[in-house]
Amino acid sequence: MLYALPNPPSASALSTTRGWLAAFAFLPFAPRVKQEITSDQYSKQSTRRALHLAALELALWNFGAQGLLNVGLLFTDAARAAFFTQTSVVMTPLLSYFSGGDVRKSVWLGCFIALMGLIILSSSNSLDDDVVEDETTAVASSSSWFYLGTGDIIVLAGAASWSMYIFRVSSLSQYHPEVSLQAFKTIYLACMYTTWFICSAAIRYATTDDNDKWASVLDLWRGYNDWKAWLILFYSAAGPGTIADILQQGGQKYVSASEANVILCGEPVFTALLSRFVLHEIASKMEYLGGSLIILAAILASI
């Protein structure tokens, strides 16, 4: 919805704005954060330092997931990036397995079924968006999927970073309360996004002719005065950002990282449902098939 508006923000401007809005959305939880960090659990400076280090670590993994994806998209197309990003659903149980965790057979099965569902969803989107002009182009397009380029490797690193985030949330949630940990993580993440935005603006300013320097910086978000954009960003920051982060960490106290990753794969399904009722978009048969496989995977992983 945001990118359907005129003059939408760049990736760095969007991430920075959303990051700080998410941080401000924690203000209603400030009394609880104060209560948690002044409890006996954090009476020692070493335990408070451990909380901040845990929050910083989660912020780095989270930033890496999005940052590497954005960089990877500079070198590969969106369809390939969507596919490689989805491999995190397999990376997470592998991380759990090699770290000595117990991954049930039903979870492994759920992970691979979810991967199949995500592949179907991404291939459906690419079929809708791409037009193959002739037979030669078709052969080149299909064969290129068997080649790993620089962009593909960067996107895979982003998927691994997201898997590490989910894996570490499961571990750290046993030691730190979700509201405080996610609040500090969000603040650290907003600072990282701000650094990214400042670097983007500085590069634009330094590489543009004298007469167009500030205009080039403004191109990062020319529609900054659109109240609809701010409304969408605030909803995205408060709902899918602040509240979702708290609920995710709270849920991962009771389910494994692998199960959590399978359940989180349901995001495209909820997106399709919202698109149906809000934007009146109709899903294709392939999208229904992919969504059904993801729902089946979540059920299997939870058994």
PDB file of N, CA and C in Angstrom, residues 221-291:
ATOM      1  N   TRP A 221      13.012  10.410  -0.094  1.00  0.00           N
ATOM      2  CA  TRP A 221      11.583  10.357   0.241  1.00  0.00           C
ATOM      3  C   TRP A 221      10.938  11.708  -0.065  1.00  0.00           C
ATOM      4  N   ARG A 222      10.520  11.873  -1.302  1.00  0.00           N
ATOM      5  CA  ARG A 222       9.882  13.129  -1.690  1.00  0.00           C
ATOM      6  C   ARG A 222       8.462  13.244  -1.148  1.00  0.00           C
ATOM      7  N   GLY A 223       7.861  12.134  -0.843  1.00  0.00           N
ATOM      8  CA  GLY A 223       6.484  12.178  -0.339  1.00  0.00           C
ATOM      9  C   GLY A 223       6.401  12.171   1.172  1.00  0.00           C
ATOM     10  N   TYR A 224       7.398  12.734   1.840  1.00  0.00           N
ATOM     11  CA  TYR A 224       7.450  12.699   3.307  1.00  0.00           C
ATOM     12  C   TYR A 224       6.291  13.453   3.971  1.00  0.00           C
ATOM     13  N   ASN A 225       5.635  14.359   3.227  1.00  0.00           N
ATOM     14  CA  ASN A 225       4.540  15.149   3.812  1.00  0.00           C
ATOM     15  C   ASN A 225       3.169  14.547   3.531  1.00  0.00           C
ATOM     16  N   ASP A 226       3.132  13.312   3.053  1.00  0.00           N
ATOM     17  CA  ASP A 226       1.864  12.618   2.796  1.00  0.00           C
ATOM     18  C   ASP A 226       1.391  11.935   4.073  1.00  0.00           C
ATOM     19  N   TRP A 227       0.276  12.382   4.636  1.00  0.00           N
ATOM     20  CA  TRP A 227      -0.206  11.826   5.913  1.00  0.00           C
ATOM     21  C   TRP A 227      -0.614  10.369   5.773  1.00  0.00           C
ATOM     22  N   LYS A 228      -1.016   9.939   4.572  1.00  0.00           N
ATOM     23  CA  LYS A 228      -1.387   8.538   4.375  1.00  0.00           C
ATOM     24  C   LYS A 228      -0.169   7.629   4.550  1.00  0.00           C
ATOM     25  N   ALA A 229       0.971   8.087   4.062  1.00  0.00           N
ATOM     26  CA  ALA A 229       2.202   7.307   4.204  1.00  0.00           C
ATOM     27  C   ALA A 229       2.568   7.159   5.680  1.00  0.00           C
ATOM     28  N   TRP A 230       2.446   8.240   6.445  1.00  0.00           N
ATOM     29  CA  TRP A 230       2.756   8.192   7.870  1.00  0.00           C
ATOM     30  C   TRP A 230       1.790   7.274   8.611  1.00  0.00           C
ATOM     31  N   LEU A 231       0.526   7.268   8.210  1.00  0.00           N
ATOM     32  CA  LEU A 231      -0.467   6.405   8.849  1.00  0.00           C
ATOM     33  C   LEU A 231      -0.137   4.936   8.601  1.00  0.00           C
ATOM     34  N   ILE A 232       0.221   4.626   7.359  1.00  0.00           N
ATOM     35  CA  ILE A 232       0.589   3.240   7.023  1.00  0.00           C
ATOM     36  C   ILE A 232       1.843   2.825   7.777  1.00  0.00           C
ATOM     37  N   LEU A 233       2.829   3.716   7.841  1.00  0.00           N
ATOM     38  CA  LEU A 233       4.075   3.403   8.541  1.00  0.00           C
ATOM     39  C   LEU A 233       3.845   3.204  10.032  1.00  0.00           C
ATOM     40  N   PHE A 234       2.975   4.041  10.616  1.00  0.00           N
ATOM     41  CA  PHE A 234       2.713   3.902  12.051  1.00  0.00           C
ATOM     42  C   PHE A 234       2.031   2.574  12.345  1.00  0.00           C
ATOM     43  N   TYR A 235       1.068   2.203  11.498  1.00  0.00           N
ATOM     44  CA  TYR A 235       0.412   0.899  11.694  1.00  0.00           C
ATOM     45  C   TYR A 235       1.439  -0.228  11.568  1.00  0.00           C
ATOM     46  N   SER A 236       2.295  -0.140  10.536  1.00  0.00           N
ATOM     47  CA  SER A 236       3.307  -1.164  10.318  1.00  0.00           C
ATOM     48  C   SER A 236       4.280  -1.261  11.486  1.00  0.00           C
ATOM     49  N   ALA A 237       4.606  -0.109  12.071  1.00  0.00           N
ATOM     50  CA  ALA A 237       5.553  -0.091  13.193  1.00  0.00           C
ATOM     51  C   ALA A 237       4.927  -0.615  14.474  1.00  0.00           C
ATOM     52  N   ALA A 238       3.695  -0.205  14.761  1.00  0.00           N
ATOM     53  CA  ALA A 238       3.055  -0.573  16.024  1.00  0.00           C
ATOM     54  C   ALA A 238       2.514  -1.992  16.010  1.00  0.00           C
ATOM     55  N   GLY A 239       1.879  -2.397  14.889  1.00  0.00           N
ATOM     56  CA  GLY A 239       1.271  -3.725  14.812  1.00  0.00           C
ATOM     57  C   GLY A 239       2.267  -4.804  14.452  1.00  0.00           C
ATOM     58  N   PRO A 240       2.629  -4.911  13.157  1.00  0.00           N
ATOM     59  CA  PRO A 240       3.609  -5.917  12.743  1.00  0.00           C
ATOM     60  C   PRO A 240       5.001  -5.691  13.343  1.00  0.00           C
ATOM     61  N   GLY A 241       5.248  -4.510  13.895  1.00  0.00           N
ATOM     62  CA  GLY A 241       6.545  -4.225  14.506  1.00  0.00           C
ATOM     63  C   GLY A 241       6.552  -4.510  15.996  1.00  0.00           C
ATOM     64  N   THR A 242       6.125  -3.545  16.787  1.00  0.00           N
ATOM     65  CA  THR A 242       6.221  -3.640  18.253  1.00  0.00           C
ATOM     66  C   THR A 242       5.452  -4.822  18.821  1.00  0.00           C
ATOM     67  N   ILE A 243       4.150  -4.870  18.558  1.00  0.00           N
ATOM     68  CA  ILE A 243       3.315  -5.913  19.161  1.00  0.00           C
ATOM     69  C   ILE A 243       3.717  -7.297  18.662  1.00  0.00           C
ATOM     70  N   ALA A 244       3.979  -7.407  17.348  1.00  0.00           N
ATOM     71  CA  ALA A 244       4.358  -8.708  16.794  1.00  0.00           C
ATOM     72  C   ALA A 244       5.675  -9.203  17.378  1.00  0.00           C
ATOM     73  N   ASP A 245       6.647  -8.313  17.580  1.00  0.00           N
ATOM     74  CA  ASP A 245       7.937  -8.719  18.162  1.00  0.00           C
ATOM     75  C   ASP A 245       7.758  -9.259  19.578  1.00  0.00           C
ATOM     76  N   ILE A 246       6.928  -8.575  20.372  1.00  0.00           N
ATOM     77  CA  ILE A 246       6.679  -9.020  21.748  1.00  0.00           C
ATOM     78  C   ILE A 246       5.997 -10.382  21.750  1.00  0.00           C
ATOM     79  N   LEU A 247       4.974 -10.527  20.902  1.00  0.00           N
ATOM     80  CA  LEU A 247       4.234 -11.792  20.845  1.00  0.00           C
ATOM     81  C   LEU A 247       5.111 -12.921  20.319  1.00  0.00           C
ATOM     82  N   GLN A 248       5.971 -12.607  19.339  1.00  0.00           N
ATOM     83  CA  GLN A 248       6.852 -13.641  18.793  1.00  0.00           C
ATOM     84  C   GLN A 248       7.799 -14.166  19.855  1.00  0.00           C
ATOM     85  N   GLN A 249       8.435 -13.262  20.596  1.00  0.00           N
ATOM     86  CA  GLN A 249       9.349 -13.733  21.639  1.00  0.00           C
ATOM     87  C   GLN A 249       8.601 -14.479  22.724  1.00  0.00           C
ATOM     88  N   GLY A 250       7.399 -13.981  23.081  1.00  0.00           N
ATOM     89  CA  GLY A 250       6.609 -14.679  24.089  1.00  0.00           C
ATOM     90  C   GLY A 250       6.227 -16.073  23.625  1.00  0.00           C
ATOM     91  N   GLY A 251       5.879 -16.202  22.338  1.00  0.00           N
ATOM     92  CA  GLY A 251       5.512 -17.513  21.807  1.00  0.00           C
ATOM     93  C   GLY A 251       6.686 -18.453  21.709  1.00  0.00           C
ATOM     94  N   GLN A 252       7.864 -17.914  21.414  1.00  0.00           N
ATOM     95  CA  GLN A 252       9.033 -18.769  21.255  1.00  0.00           C
ATOM     96  C   GLN A 252       9.582 -19.288  22.576  1.00  0.00           C
ATOM     97  N   LYS A 253       8.968 -18.875  23.680  1.00  0.00           N
ATOM     98  CA  LYS A 253       9.289 -19.509  24.960  1.00  0.00           C
ATOM     99  C   LYS A 253       8.719 -20.920  25.014  1.00  0.00           C
ATOM    100  N   TYR A 254       7.688 -21.165  24.206  1.00  0.00           N
ATOM    101  CA  TYR A 254       6.947 -22.424  24.292  1.00  0.00           C
ATOM    102  C   TYR A 254       7.068 -23.285  23.047  1.00  0.00           C
ATOM    103  N   VAL A 255       7.545 -22.728  21.936  1.00  0.00           N
ATOM    104  CA  VAL A 255       7.756 -23.534  20.730  1.00  0.00           C
ATOM    105  C   VAL A 255       9.202 -23.371  20.288  1.00  0.00           C
ATOM    106  N   SER A 256       9.692 -24.352  19.566  1.00  0.00           N
ATOM    107  CA  SER A 256      11.081 -24.298  19.103  1.00  0.00           C
ATOM    108  C   SER A 256      11.239 -23.275  17.987  1.00  0.00           C
ATOM    109  N   ALA A 257      12.496 -22.949  17.696  1.00  0.00           N
ATOM    110  CA  ALA A 257      12.780 -21.995  16.627  1.00  0.00           C
ATOM    111  C   ALA A 257      12.288 -22.529  15.282  1.00  0.00           C
ATOM    112  N   SER A 258      12.442 -23.851  15.060  1.00  0.00           N
ATOM    113  CA  SER A 258      12.010 -24.446  13.798  1.00  0.00           C
ATOM    114  C   SER A 258      10.501 -24.340  13.632  1.00  0.00           C
ATOM    115  N   GLU A 259       9.756 -24.661  14.704  1.00  0.00           N
ATOM    116  CA  GLU A 259       8.298 -24.538  14.646  1.00  0.00           C
ATOM    117  C   GLU A 259       7.889 -23.085  14.404  1.00  0.00           C
ATOM    118  N   ALA A 260       8.571 -22.169  15.093  1.00  0.00           N
ATOM    119  CA  ALA A 260       8.245 -20.746  14.940  1.00  0.00           C
ATOM    120  C   ALA A 260       8.445 -20.284  13.504  1.00  0.00           C
ATOM    121  N   ASN A 261       9.535 -20.752  12.861  1.00  0.00           N
ATOM    122  CA  ASN A 261       9.812 -20.339  11.488  1.00  0.00           C
ATOM    123  C   ASN A 261       8.737 -20.852  10.536  1.00  0.00           C
ATOM    124  N   VAL A 262       8.271 -22.095  10.755  1.00  0.00           N
ATOM    125  CA  VAL A 262       7.208 -22.637   9.918  1.00  0.00           C
ATOM    126  C   VAL A 262       5.930 -21.822  10.085  1.00  0.00           C
ATOM    127  N   ILE A 263       5.586 -21.502  11.327  1.00  0.00           N
ATOM    128  CA  ILE A 263       4.371 -20.725  11.595  1.00  0.00           C
ATOM    129  C   ILE A 263       4.479 -19.335  10.977  1.00  0.00           C
ATOM    130  N   LEU A 264       5.679 -18.726  11.075  1.00  0.00           N
ATOM    131  CA  LEU A 264       5.879 -17.394  10.496  1.00  0.00           C
ATOM    132  C   LEU A 264       5.780 -17.400   8.974  1.00  0.00           C
ATOM    133  N   CYS A 265       5.928 -18.578   8.365  1.00  0.00           N
ATOM    134  CA  CYS A 265       5.762 -18.683   6.911  1.00  0.00           C
ATOM    135  C   CYS A 265       4.320 -18.391   6.493  1.00  0.00           C
ATOM    136  N   GLY A 266       3.417 -18.395   7.460  1.00  0.00           N
ATOM    137  CA  GLY A 266       2.020 -18.104   7.157  1.00  0.00           C
ATOM    138  C   GLY A 266       1.749 -16.651   6.829  1.00  0.00           C
ATOM    139  N   GLU A 267       2.783 -15.803   6.910  1.00  0.00           N
ATOM    140  CA  GLU A 267       2.588 -14.380   6.616  1.00  0.00           C
ATOM    141  C   GLU A 267       1.987 -14.132   5.230  1.00  0.00           C
ATOM    142  N   PRO A 268       2.475 -14.825   4.155  1.00  0.00           N
ATOM    143  CA  PRO A 268       1.850 -14.597   2.844  1.00  0.00           C
ATOM    144  C   PRO A 268       0.379 -14.981   2.807  1.00  0.00           C
ATOM    145  N   VAL A 269      -0.010 -15.978   3.622  1.00  0.00           N
ATOM    146  CA  VAL A 269      -1.412 -16.400   3.657  1.00  0.00           C
ATOM    147  C   VAL A 269      -2.278 -15.286   4.235  1.00  0.00           C
ATOM    148  N   PHE A 270      -1.827 -14.709   5.361  1.00  0.00           N
ATOM    149  CA  PHE A 270      -2.575 -13.602   5.966  1.00  0.00           C
ATOM    150  C   PHE A 270      -2.587 -12.385   5.041  1.00  0.00           C
ATOM    151  N   THR A 271      -1.472 -12.171   4.331  1.00  0.00           N
ATOM    152  CA  THR A 271      -1.418 -11.061   3.376  1.00  0.00           C
ATOM    153  C   THR A 271      -2.454 -11.249   2.278  1.00  0.00           C
ATOM    154  N   ALA A 272      -2.571 -12.501   1.786  1.00  0.00           N
ATOM    155  CA  ALA A 272      -3.548 -12.784   0.739  1.00  0.00           C
ATOM    156  C   ALA A 272      -4.978 -12.562   1.232  1.00  0.00           C
ATOM    157  N   LEU A 273      -5.238 -12.964   2.489  1.00  0.00           N
ATOM    158  CA  LEU A 273      -6.577 -12.777   3.052  1.00  0.00           C
ATOM    159  C   LEU A 273      -6.908 -11.293   3.200  1.00  0.00           C
ATOM    160  N   LEU A 274      -5.939 -10.532   3.708  1.00  0.00           N
ATOM    161  CA  LEU A 274      -6.154  -9.089   3.843  1.00  0.00           C
ATOM    162  C   LEU A 274      -6.339  -8.428   2.477  1.00  0.00           C
ATOM    163  N   SER A 275      -5.550  -8.875   1.493  1.00  0.00           N
ATOM    164  CA  SER A 275      -5.679  -8.317   0.150  1.00  0.00           C
ATOM    165  C   SER A 275      -7.057  -8.610  -0.430  1.00  0.00           C
ATOM    166  N   ARG A 276      -7.584  -9.778  -0.070  1.00  0.00           N
ATOM    167  CA  ARG A 276      -8.913 -10.154  -0.581  1.00  0.00           C
ATOM    168  C   ARG A 276     -10.000  -9.257  -0.006  1.00  0.00           C
ATOM    169  N   PHE A 277      -9.917  -8.970   1.291  1.00  0.00           N
ATOM    170  CA  PHE A 277     -10.999  -8.229   1.936  1.00  0.00           C
ATOM    171  C   PHE A 277     -10.784  -6.715   1.911  1.00  0.00           C
ATOM    172  N   VAL A 278      -9.513  -6.277   1.892  1.00  0.00           N
ATOM    173  CA  VAL A 278      -9.230  -4.840   1.927  1.00  0.00           C
ATOM    174  C   VAL A 278      -9.061  -4.275   0.521  1.00  0.00           C
ATOM    175  N   LEU A 279      -8.230  -4.958  -0.299  1.00  0.00           N
ATOM    176  CA  LEU A 279      -7.935  -4.463  -1.644  1.00  0.00           C
ATOM    177  C   LEU A 279      -8.774  -5.146  -2.724  1.00  0.00           C
ATOM    178  N   HIS A 280      -9.575  -6.153  -2.305  1.00  0.00           N
ATOM    179  CA  HIS A 280     -10.453  -6.887  -3.234  1.00  0.00           C
ATOM    180  C   HIS A 280      -9.657  -7.586  -4.333  1.00  0.00           C
ATOM    181  N   GLU A 281      -8.456  -8.060  -3.970  1.00  0.00           N
ATOM    182  CA  GLU A 281      -7.655  -8.827  -4.912  1.00  0.00           C
ATOM    183  C   GLU A 281      -8.027 -10.300  -4.810  1.00  0.00           C
ATOM    184  N   ILE A 282      -8.048 -11.005  -5.937  1.00  0.00           N
ATOM    185  CA  ILE A 282      -8.434 -12.411  -5.966  1.00  0.00           C
ATOM    186  C   ILE A 282      -7.187 -13.263  -6.199  1.00  0.00           C
ATOM    187  N   ALA A 283      -6.956 -14.221  -5.302  1.00  0.00           N
ATOM    188  CA  ALA A 283      -5.774 -15.078  -5.418  1.00  0.00           C
ATOM    189  C   ALA A 283      -5.954 -16.093  -6.542  1.00  0.00           C
ATOM    190  N   SER A 284      -4.836 -16.519  -7.139  1.00  0.00           N
ATOM    191  CA  SER A 284      -4.871 -17.533  -8.191  1.00  0.00           C
ATOM    192  C   SER A 284      -4.934 -18.931  -7.570  1.00  0.00           C
ATOM    193  N   LYS A 285      -5.169 -19.931  -8.412  1.00  0.00           N
ATOM    194  CA  LYS A 285      -5.216 -21.314  -7.919  1.00  0.00           C
ATOM    195  C   LYS A 285      -3.869 -21.737  -7.339  1.00  0.00           C
ATOM    196  N   MET A 286      -2.784 -21.304  -7.965  1.00  0.00           N
ATOM    197  CA  MET A 286      -1.451 -21.629  -7.458  1.00  0.00           C
ATOM    198  C   MET A 286      -1.212 -20.994  -6.095  1.00  0.00           C
ATOM    199  N   GLU A 287      -1.719 -19.790  -5.906  1.00  0.00           N
ATOM    200  CA  GLU A 287      -1.572 -19.119  -4.605  1.00  0.00           C
ATOM    201  C   GLU A 287      -2.382 -19.829  -3.533  1.00  0.00           C
ATOM    202  N   TYR A 288      -3.562 -20.319  -3.895  1.00  0.00           N
ATOM    203  CA  TYR A 288      -4.351 -21.108  -2.945  1.00  0.00           C
ATOM    204  C   TYR A 288      -3.632 -22.404  -2.580  1.00  0.00           C
ATOM    205  N   LEU A 289      -3.011 -23.047  -3.591  1.00  0.00           N
ATOM    206  CA  LEU A 289      -2.264 -24.279  -3.339  1.00  0.00           C
ATOM    207  C   LEU A 289      -1.076 -24.018  -2.419  1.00  0.00           C
ATOM    208  N   GLY A 290      -0.307 -22.976  -2.729  1.00  0.00           N
ATOM    209  CA  GLY A 290       0.836 -22.644  -1.881  1.00  0.00           C
ATOM    210  C   GLY A 290       0.421 -22.304  -0.466  1.00  0.00           C
ATOM    211  N   GLY A 291      -0.646 -21.519  -0.316  1.00  0.00           N
ATOM    212  CA  GLY A 291      -1.136 -21.167   1.014  1.00  0.00           C
ATOM    213  C   GLY A 291      -1.623 -22.374   1.790  1.00  0.00           C
TER     214      GLY A 291
END
